[in-house]
C-alpha positions as YAML, in Angstrom:
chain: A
units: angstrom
residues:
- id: 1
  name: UNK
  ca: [-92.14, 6.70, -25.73]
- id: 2
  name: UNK
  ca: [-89.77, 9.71, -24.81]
- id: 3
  name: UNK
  ca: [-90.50, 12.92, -24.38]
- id: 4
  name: UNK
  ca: [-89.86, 14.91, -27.10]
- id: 5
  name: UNK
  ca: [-89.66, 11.99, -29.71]
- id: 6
  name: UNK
  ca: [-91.37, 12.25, -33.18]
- id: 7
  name: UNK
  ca: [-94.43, 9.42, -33.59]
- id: 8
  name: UNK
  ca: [-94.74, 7.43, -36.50]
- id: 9
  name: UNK
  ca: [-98.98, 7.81, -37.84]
- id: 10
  name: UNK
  ca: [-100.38, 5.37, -39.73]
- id: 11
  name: UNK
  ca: [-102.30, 7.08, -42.29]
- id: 12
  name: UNK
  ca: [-104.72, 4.72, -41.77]
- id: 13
  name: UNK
  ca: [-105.87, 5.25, -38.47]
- id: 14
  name: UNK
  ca: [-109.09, 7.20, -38.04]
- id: 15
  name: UNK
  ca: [-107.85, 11.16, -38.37]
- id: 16
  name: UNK
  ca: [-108.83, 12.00, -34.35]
- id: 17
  name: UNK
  ca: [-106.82, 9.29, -33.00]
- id: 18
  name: UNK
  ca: [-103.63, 11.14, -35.49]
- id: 19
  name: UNK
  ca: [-104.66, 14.17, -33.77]
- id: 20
  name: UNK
  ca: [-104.50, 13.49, -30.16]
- id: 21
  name: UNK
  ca: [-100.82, 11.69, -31.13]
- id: 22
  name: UNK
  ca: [-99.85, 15.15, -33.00]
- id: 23
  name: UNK
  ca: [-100.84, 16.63, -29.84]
- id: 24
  name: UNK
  ca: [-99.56, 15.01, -27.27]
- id: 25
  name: UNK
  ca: [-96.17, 14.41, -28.82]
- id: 26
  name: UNK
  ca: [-96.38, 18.59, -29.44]
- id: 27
  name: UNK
  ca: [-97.09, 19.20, -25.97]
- id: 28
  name: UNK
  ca: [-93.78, 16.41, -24.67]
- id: 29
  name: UNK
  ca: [-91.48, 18.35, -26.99]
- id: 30
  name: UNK
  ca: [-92.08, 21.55, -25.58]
- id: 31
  name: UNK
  ca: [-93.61, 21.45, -21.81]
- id: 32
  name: UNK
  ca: [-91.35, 19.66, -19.10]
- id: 33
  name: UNK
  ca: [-93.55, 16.45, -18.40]
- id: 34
  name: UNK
  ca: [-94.14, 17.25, -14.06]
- id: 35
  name: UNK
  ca: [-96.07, 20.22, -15.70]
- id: 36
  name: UNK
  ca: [-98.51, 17.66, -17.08]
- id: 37
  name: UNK
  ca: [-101.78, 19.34, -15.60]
- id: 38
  name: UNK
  ca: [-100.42, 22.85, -15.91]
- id: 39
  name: UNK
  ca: [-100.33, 21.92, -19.48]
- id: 40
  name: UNK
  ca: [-103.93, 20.44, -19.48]
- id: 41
  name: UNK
  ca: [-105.25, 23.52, -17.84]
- id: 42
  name: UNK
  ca: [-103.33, 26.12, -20.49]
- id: 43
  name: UNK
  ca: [-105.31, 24.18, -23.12]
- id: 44
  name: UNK
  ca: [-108.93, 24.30, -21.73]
- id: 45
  name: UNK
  ca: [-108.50, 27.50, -19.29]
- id: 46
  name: UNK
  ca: [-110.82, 29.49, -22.43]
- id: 47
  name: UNK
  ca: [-113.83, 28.00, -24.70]
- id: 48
  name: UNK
  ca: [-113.28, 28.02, -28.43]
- id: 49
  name: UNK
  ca: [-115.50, 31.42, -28.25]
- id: 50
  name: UNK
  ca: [-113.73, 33.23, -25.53]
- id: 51
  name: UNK
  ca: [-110.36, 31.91, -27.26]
- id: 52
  name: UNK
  ca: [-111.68, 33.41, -31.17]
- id: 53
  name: UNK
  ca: [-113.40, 36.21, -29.52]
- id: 54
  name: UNK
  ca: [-110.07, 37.17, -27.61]
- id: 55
  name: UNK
  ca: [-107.95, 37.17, -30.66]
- id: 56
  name: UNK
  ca: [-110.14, 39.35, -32.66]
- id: 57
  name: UNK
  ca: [-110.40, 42.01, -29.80]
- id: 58
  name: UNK
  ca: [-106.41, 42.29, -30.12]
- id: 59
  name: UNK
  ca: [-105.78, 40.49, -26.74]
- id: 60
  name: UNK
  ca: [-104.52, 37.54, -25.27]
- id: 61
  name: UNK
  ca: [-105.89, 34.27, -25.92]
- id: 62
  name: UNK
  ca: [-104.74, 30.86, -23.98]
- id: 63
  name: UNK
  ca: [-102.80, 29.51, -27.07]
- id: 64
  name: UNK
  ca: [-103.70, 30.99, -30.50]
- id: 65
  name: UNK
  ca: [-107.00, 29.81, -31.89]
- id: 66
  name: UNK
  ca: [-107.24, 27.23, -34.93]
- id: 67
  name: UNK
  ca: [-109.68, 28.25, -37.53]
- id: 68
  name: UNK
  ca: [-109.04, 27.27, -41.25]
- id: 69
  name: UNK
  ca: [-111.24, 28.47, -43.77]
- id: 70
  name: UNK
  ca: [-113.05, 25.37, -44.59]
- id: 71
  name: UNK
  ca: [-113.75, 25.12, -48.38]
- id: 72
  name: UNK
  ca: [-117.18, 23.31, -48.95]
- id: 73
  name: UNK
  ca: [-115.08, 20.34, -50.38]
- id: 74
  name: UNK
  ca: [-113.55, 19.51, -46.63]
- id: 75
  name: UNK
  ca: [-116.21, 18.73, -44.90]
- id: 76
  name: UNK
  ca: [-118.09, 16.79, -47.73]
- id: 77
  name: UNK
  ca: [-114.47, 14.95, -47.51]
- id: 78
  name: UNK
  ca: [-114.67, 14.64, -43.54]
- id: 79
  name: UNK
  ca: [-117.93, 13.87, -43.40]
- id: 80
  name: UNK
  ca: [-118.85, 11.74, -46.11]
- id: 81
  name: UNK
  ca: [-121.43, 14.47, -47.99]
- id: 82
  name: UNK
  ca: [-121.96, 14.24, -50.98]
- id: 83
  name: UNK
  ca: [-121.40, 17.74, -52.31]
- id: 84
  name: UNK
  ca: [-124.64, 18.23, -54.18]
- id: 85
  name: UNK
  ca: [-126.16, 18.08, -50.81]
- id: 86
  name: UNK
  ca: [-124.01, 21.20, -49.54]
- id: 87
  name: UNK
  ca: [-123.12, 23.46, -52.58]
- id: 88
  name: UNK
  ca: [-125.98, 23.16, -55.98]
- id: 89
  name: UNK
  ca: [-129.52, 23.86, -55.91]
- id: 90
  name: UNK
  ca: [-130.76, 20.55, -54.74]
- id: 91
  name: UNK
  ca: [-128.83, 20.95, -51.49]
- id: 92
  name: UNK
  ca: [-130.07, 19.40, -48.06]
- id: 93
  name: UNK
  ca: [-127.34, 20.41, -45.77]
- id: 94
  name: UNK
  ca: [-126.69, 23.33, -44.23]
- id: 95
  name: UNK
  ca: [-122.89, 24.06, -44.79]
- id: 96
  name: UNK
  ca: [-122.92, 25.62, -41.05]
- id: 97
  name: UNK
  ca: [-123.77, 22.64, -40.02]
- id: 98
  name: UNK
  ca: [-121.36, 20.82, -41.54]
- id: 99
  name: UNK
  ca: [-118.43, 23.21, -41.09]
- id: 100
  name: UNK
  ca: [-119.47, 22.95, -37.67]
- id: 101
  name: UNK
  ca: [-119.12, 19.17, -37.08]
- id: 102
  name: UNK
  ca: [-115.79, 19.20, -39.14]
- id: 103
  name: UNK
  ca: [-114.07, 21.57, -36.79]
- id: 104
  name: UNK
  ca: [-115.13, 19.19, -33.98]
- id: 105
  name: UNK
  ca: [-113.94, 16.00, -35.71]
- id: 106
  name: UNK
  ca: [-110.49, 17.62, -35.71]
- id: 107
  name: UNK
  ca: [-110.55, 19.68, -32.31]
- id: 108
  name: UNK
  ca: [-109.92, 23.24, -33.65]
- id: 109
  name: UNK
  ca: [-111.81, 26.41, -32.80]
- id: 110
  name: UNK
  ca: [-115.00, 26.41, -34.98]
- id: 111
  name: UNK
  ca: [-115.57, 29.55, -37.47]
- id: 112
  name: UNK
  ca: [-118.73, 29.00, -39.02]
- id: 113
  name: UNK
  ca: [-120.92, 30.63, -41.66]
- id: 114
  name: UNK
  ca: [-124.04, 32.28, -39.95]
- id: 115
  name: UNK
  ca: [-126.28, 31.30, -43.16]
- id: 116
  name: UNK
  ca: [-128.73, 28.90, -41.67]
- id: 117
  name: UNK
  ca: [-130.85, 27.78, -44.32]
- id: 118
  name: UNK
  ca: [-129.70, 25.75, -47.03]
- id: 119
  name: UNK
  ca: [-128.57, 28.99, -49.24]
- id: 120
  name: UNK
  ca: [-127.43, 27.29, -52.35]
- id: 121
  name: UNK
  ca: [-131.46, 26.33, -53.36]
- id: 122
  name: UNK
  ca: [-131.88, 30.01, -54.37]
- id: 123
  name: UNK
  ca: [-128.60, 32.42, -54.52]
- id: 124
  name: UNK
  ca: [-125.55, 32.32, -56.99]
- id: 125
  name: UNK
  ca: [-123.05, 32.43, -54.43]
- id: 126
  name: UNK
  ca: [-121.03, 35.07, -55.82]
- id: 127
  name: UNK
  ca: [-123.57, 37.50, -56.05]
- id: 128
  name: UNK
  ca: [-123.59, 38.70, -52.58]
- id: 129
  name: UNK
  ca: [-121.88, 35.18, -50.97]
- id: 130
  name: UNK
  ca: [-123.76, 33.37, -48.25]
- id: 131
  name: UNK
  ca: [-124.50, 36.83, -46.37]
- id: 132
  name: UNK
  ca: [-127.45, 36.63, -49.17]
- id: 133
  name: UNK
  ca: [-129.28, 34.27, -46.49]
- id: 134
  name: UNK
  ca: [-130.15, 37.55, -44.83]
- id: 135
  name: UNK
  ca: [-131.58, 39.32, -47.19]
- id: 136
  name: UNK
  ca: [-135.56, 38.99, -47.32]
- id: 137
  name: UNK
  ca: [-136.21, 39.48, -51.56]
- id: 138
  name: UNK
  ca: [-139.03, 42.83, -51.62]
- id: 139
  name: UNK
  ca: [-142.54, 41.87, -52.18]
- id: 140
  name: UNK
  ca: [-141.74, 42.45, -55.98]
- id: 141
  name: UNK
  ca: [-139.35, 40.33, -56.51]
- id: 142
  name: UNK
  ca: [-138.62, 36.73, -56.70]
- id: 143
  name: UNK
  ca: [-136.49, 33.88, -57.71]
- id: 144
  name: UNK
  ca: [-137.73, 31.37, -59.96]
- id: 145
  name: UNK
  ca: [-134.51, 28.08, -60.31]
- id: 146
  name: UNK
  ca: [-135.45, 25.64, -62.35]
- id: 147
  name: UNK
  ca: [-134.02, 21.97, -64.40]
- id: 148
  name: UNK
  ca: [-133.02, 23.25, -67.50]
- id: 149
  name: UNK
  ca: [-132.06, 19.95, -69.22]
- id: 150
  name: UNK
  ca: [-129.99, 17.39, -68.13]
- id: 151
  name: UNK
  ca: [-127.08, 15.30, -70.35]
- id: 152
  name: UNK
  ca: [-123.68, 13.25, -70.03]
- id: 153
  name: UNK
  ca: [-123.93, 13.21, -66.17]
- id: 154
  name: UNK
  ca: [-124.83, 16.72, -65.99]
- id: 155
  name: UNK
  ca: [-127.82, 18.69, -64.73]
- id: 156
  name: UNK
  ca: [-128.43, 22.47, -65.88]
- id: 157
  name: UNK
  ca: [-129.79, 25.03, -63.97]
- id: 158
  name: UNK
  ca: [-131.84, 28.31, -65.15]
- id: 159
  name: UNK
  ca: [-132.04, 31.00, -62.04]
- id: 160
  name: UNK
  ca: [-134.69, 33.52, -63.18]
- id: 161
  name: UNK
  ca: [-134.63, 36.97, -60.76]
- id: 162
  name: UNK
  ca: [-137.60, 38.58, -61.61]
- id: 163
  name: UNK
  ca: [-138.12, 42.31, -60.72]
- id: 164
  name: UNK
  ca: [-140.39, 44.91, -61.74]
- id: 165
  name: UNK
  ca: [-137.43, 46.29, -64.14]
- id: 166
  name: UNK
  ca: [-137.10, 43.34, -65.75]
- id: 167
  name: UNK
  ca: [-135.55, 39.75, -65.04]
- id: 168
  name: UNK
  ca: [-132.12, 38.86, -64.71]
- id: 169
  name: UNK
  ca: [-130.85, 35.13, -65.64]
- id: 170
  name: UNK
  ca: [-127.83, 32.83, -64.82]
- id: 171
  name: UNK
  ca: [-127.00, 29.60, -65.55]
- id: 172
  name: UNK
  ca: [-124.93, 26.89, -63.55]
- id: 173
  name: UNK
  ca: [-124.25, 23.22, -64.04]
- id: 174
  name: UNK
  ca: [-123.75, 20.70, -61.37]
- id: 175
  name: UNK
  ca: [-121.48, 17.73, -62.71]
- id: 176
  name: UNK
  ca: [-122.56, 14.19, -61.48]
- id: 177
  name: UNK
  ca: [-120.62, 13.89, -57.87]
- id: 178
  name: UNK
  ca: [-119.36, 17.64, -58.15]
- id: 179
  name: UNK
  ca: [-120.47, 20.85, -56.90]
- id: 180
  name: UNK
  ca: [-122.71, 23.36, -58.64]
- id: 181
  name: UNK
  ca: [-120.37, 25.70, -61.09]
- id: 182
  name: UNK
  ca: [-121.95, 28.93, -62.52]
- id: 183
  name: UNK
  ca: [-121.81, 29.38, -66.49]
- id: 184
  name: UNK
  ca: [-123.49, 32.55, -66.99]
- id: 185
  name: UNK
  ca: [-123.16, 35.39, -65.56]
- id: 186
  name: UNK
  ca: [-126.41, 37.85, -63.90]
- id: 187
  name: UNK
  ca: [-124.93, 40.71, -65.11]
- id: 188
  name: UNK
  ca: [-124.85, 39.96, -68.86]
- id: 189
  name: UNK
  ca: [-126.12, 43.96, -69.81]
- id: 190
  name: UNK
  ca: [-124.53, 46.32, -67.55]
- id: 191
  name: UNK
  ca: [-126.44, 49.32, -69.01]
- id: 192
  name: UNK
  ca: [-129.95, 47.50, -68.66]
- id: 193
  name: UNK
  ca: [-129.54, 45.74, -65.58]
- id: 194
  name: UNK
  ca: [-128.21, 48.04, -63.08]
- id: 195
  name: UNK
  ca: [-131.70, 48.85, -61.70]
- id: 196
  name: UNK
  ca: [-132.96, 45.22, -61.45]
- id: 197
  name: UNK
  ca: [-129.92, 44.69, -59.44]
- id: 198
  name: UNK
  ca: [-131.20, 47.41, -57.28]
- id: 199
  name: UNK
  ca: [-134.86, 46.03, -57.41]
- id: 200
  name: UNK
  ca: [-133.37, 43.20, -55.47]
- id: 201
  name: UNK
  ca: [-131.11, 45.05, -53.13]
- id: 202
  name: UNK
  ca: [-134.05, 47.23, -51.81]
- id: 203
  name: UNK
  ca: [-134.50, 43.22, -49.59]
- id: 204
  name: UNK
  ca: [-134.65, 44.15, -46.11]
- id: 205
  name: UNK
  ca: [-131.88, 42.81, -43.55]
- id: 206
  name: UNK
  ca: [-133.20, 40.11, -41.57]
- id: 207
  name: UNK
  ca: [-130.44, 38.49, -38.95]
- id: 208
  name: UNK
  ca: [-132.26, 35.77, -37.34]
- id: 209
  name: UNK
  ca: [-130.92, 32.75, -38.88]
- id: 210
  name: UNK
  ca: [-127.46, 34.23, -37.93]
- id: 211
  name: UNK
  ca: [-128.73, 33.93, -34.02]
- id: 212
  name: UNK
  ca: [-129.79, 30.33, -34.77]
- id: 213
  name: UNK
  ca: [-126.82, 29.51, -35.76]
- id: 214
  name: UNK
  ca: [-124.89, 31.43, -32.89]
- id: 215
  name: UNK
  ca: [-127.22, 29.59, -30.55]
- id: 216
  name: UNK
  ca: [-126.68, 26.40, -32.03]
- id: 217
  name: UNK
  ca: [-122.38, 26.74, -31.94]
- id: 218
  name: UNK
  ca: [-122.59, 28.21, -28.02]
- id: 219
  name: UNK
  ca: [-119.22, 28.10, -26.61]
- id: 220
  name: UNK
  ca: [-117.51, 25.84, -29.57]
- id: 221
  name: UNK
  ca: [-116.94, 28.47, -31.77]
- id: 222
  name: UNK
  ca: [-117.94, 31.97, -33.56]
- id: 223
  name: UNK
  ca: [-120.14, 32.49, -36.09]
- id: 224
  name: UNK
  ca: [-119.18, 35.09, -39.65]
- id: 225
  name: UNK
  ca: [-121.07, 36.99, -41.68]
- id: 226
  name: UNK
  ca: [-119.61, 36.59, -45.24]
- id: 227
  name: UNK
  ca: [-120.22, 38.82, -48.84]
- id: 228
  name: UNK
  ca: [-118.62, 40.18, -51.71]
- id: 229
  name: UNK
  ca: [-116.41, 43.40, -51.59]
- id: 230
  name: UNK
  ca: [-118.14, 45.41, -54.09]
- id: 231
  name: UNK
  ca: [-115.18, 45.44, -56.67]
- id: 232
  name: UNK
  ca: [-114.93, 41.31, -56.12]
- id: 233
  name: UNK
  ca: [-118.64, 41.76, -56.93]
- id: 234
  name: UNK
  ca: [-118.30, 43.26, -60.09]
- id: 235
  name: UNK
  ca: [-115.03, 41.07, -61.48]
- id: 236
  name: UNK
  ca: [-117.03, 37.89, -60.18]
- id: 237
  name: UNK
  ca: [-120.18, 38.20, -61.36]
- id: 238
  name: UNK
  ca: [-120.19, 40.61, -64.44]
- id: 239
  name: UNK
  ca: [-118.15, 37.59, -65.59]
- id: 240
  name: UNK
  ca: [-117.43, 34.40, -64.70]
- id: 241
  name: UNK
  ca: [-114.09, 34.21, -66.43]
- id: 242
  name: UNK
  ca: [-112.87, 37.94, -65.15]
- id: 243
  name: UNK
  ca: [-112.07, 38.79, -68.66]
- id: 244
  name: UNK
  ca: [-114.98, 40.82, -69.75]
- id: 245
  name: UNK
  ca: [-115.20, 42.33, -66.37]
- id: 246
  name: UNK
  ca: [-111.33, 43.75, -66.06]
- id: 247
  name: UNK
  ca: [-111.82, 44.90, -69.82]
- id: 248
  name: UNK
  ca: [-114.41, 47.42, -68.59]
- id: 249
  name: UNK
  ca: [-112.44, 48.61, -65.89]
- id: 250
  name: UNK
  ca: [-111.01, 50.62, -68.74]
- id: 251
  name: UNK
  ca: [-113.93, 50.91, -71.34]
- id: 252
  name: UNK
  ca: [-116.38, 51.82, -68.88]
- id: 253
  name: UNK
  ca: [-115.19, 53.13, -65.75]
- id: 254
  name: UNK
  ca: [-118.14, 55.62, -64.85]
- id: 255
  name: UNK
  ca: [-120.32, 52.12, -64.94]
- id: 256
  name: UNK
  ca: [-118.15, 50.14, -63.09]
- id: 257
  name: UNK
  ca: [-118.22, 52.93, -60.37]
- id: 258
  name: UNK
  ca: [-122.21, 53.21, -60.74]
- id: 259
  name: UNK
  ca: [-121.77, 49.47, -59.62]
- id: 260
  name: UNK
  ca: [-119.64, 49.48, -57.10]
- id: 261
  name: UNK
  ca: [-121.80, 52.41, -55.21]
- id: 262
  name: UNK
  ca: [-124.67, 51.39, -55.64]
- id: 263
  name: UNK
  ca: [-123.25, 47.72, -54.24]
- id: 264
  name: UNK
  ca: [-121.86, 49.59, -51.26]
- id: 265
  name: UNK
  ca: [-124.30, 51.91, -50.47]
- id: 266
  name: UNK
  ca: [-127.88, 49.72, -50.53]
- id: 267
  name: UNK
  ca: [-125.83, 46.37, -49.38]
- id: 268
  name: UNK
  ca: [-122.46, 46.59, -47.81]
- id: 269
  name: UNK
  ca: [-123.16, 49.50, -45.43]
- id: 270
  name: UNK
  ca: [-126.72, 48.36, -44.16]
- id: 271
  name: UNK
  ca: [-125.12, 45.03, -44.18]
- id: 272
  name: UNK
  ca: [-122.65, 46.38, -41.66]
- id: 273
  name: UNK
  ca: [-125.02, 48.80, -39.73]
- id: 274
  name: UNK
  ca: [-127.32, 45.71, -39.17]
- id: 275
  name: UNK
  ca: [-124.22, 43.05, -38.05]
- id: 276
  name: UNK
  ca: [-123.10, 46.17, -35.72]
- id: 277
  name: UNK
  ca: [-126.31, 47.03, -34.06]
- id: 278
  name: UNK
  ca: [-126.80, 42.75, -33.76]
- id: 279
  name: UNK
  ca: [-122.79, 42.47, -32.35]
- id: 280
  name: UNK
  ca: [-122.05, 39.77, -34.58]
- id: 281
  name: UNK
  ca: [-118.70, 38.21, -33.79]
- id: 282
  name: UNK
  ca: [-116.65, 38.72, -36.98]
- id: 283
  name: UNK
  ca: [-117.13, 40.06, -40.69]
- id: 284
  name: UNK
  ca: [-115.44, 38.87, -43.63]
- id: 285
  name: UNK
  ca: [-115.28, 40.29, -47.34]
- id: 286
  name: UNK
  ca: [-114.85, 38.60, -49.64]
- id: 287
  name: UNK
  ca: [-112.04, 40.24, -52.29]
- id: 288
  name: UNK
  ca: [-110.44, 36.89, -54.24]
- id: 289
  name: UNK
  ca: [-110.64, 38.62, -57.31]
- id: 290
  name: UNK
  ca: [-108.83, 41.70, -56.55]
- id: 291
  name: UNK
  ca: [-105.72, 39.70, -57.61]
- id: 292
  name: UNK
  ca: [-106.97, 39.87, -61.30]
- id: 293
  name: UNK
  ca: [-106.16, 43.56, -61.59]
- id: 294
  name: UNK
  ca: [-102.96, 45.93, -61.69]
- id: 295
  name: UNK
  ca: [-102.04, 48.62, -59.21]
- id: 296
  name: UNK
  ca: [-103.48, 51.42, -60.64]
- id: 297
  name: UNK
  ca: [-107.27, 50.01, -61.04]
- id: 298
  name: UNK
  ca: [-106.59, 48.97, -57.40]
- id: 299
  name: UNK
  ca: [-106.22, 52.59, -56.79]
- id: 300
  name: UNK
  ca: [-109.14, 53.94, -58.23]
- id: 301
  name: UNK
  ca: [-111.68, 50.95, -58.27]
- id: 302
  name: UNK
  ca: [-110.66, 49.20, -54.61]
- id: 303
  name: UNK
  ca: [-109.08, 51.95, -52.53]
- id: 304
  name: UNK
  ca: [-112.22, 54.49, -51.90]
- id: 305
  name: UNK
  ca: [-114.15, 51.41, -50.79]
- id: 306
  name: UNK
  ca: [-111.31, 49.83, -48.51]
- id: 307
  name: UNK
  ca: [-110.93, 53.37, -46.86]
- id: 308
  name: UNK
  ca: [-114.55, 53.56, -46.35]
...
């Protein structure tokens, strides 16, 4: 083989050995090949960590670092998971864990969640995204997820959050060989159940699965904490369909705003104080949703709480 030449892949050959051949033939086509070991050491002169770590802090890594955001459906894909086991309530696998081992199949710099448990037994995802792992539910309130029925290849879930205001319920169906998808959404009475929202947010912080994980990634990778910005919270789980949700952006603003403060001020900031005082490595917010709505309600309903 030259250097410099393209290589044919059969897409049939196990994914690592396409790897090393994409890098290799990257490395010919660019490095001189008498710098063979300079090239070698450029490569593994940083961990994964110190690489990610380096980035984030603004200065200079070895090479840049490769970390996709790994949808759940990749790693049931690379690893042969079924997806019930990572992402419904009858979930085995922690999707750390697998995220993990998928990075390492395909040599990149691991960026894992820092959820350790199995998080998809109990939470809706949207409501506060896997960061929900760390909070520990108040003595007074629980979560009750049960089989609702089951049809055509289909099994129904009922989550029941019961507080001392009252109990909130969502629905989700998991599809024979699919993931879970939620139907219903918790927030079905905005007036009414504002303060059972808060009944569950008054959870304390607990980051000790987040070291677990940390501890179990060492020098492979970084671990994130993930939730909901508090207007992505509001668009994503007043409503599943965003509809409802970006109608009462203008019907109801003074509610909406209720929302989003009382989103920011008993979860996002402790959220942060706690990751800060615990040096986690990175944050991410969530904010998919935030494409659903115009300039203007980005102005007054996103703005305040990016500035903050």
């Amino acid at each position: 083989m030259k250097f410099g030449s393209a290589v044919k892949v059969d897409s049939r050959i196990d994914p690592k050995i396409i790897y090393q051949q994409q890098k290799i033939n990257y490395l010919n086509s660019v490095v001189p090949p008498y710098f063979f070991s300079m090239r070698e050491e450029c490569l593994l002169s940083m961990s994964s960590r110190e690489r990610s770590l380096a980035a984030l802090n603004m200065e200079e890594p070895d090479r840049v670092p490769i970390s996709p955001l790994l949808y759940v459906q990749f790693p049931s894909a690379a690893l042969g998971i079924p997806l019930y086991k990572l992402a419904s309530p009858l979930a085995t696998y922690p999707i750390w864990k697998a995220e993990f081992e998928t990075f390492k199949m395909f040599k990149m710099d691991a960026q894992v969640d820092g959820a350790y448990d199995v998080i998809h037994t109990k939470w809706p995802l949207p409501f506060l995204h896997m960061a929900a792992s760390f909070l520990k539910l108040p003595e007074n309130v629980e979560i009750d997820v049960r089989v609702e029925r089951k049809d055509e290849g289909k099994i129904w879930f009922k989550r029941i959050f019961k507080t001392p205001k009252g109990s909130l319920e969502t629905r989700c169906v998991l599809p024979e060989g699919d993931q879970i998808w939620e139907k219903t959404p918790i927030i079905s009475n905005p007036e009414e159940d504002l303060e059972k929202i808060k009944c569950i947010l008054e959870g304390k912080i607990d980051l000790e699965g987040y070291e677990r994980v940390r501890e179990a990634v060492g020098n492979d990778g970084i671990v994130k904490v993930m939730t909901q910005f508090p207007l992505n919270f509001w668009l994503g789980y007043r409503d599943i369909s965003g509809k409802q949700s970006v109608i009462e952006l203008y019907r109801k603003p003074d509610l909406v705003k209720e929302y989003l403060r009382m989103y920011m001020e008993m979860w996002i900031i402790p959220l942060v104080e706690a990751c800060s005082e615990h040096q986690i490595d990175v944050m991410w917010l969530d904010a998919t949703y935030l494409g659903f709505i115009n300039t203007k309600m980005f102005r007054e309903f996103a703005l305040p709480d990016l500035r903050t």
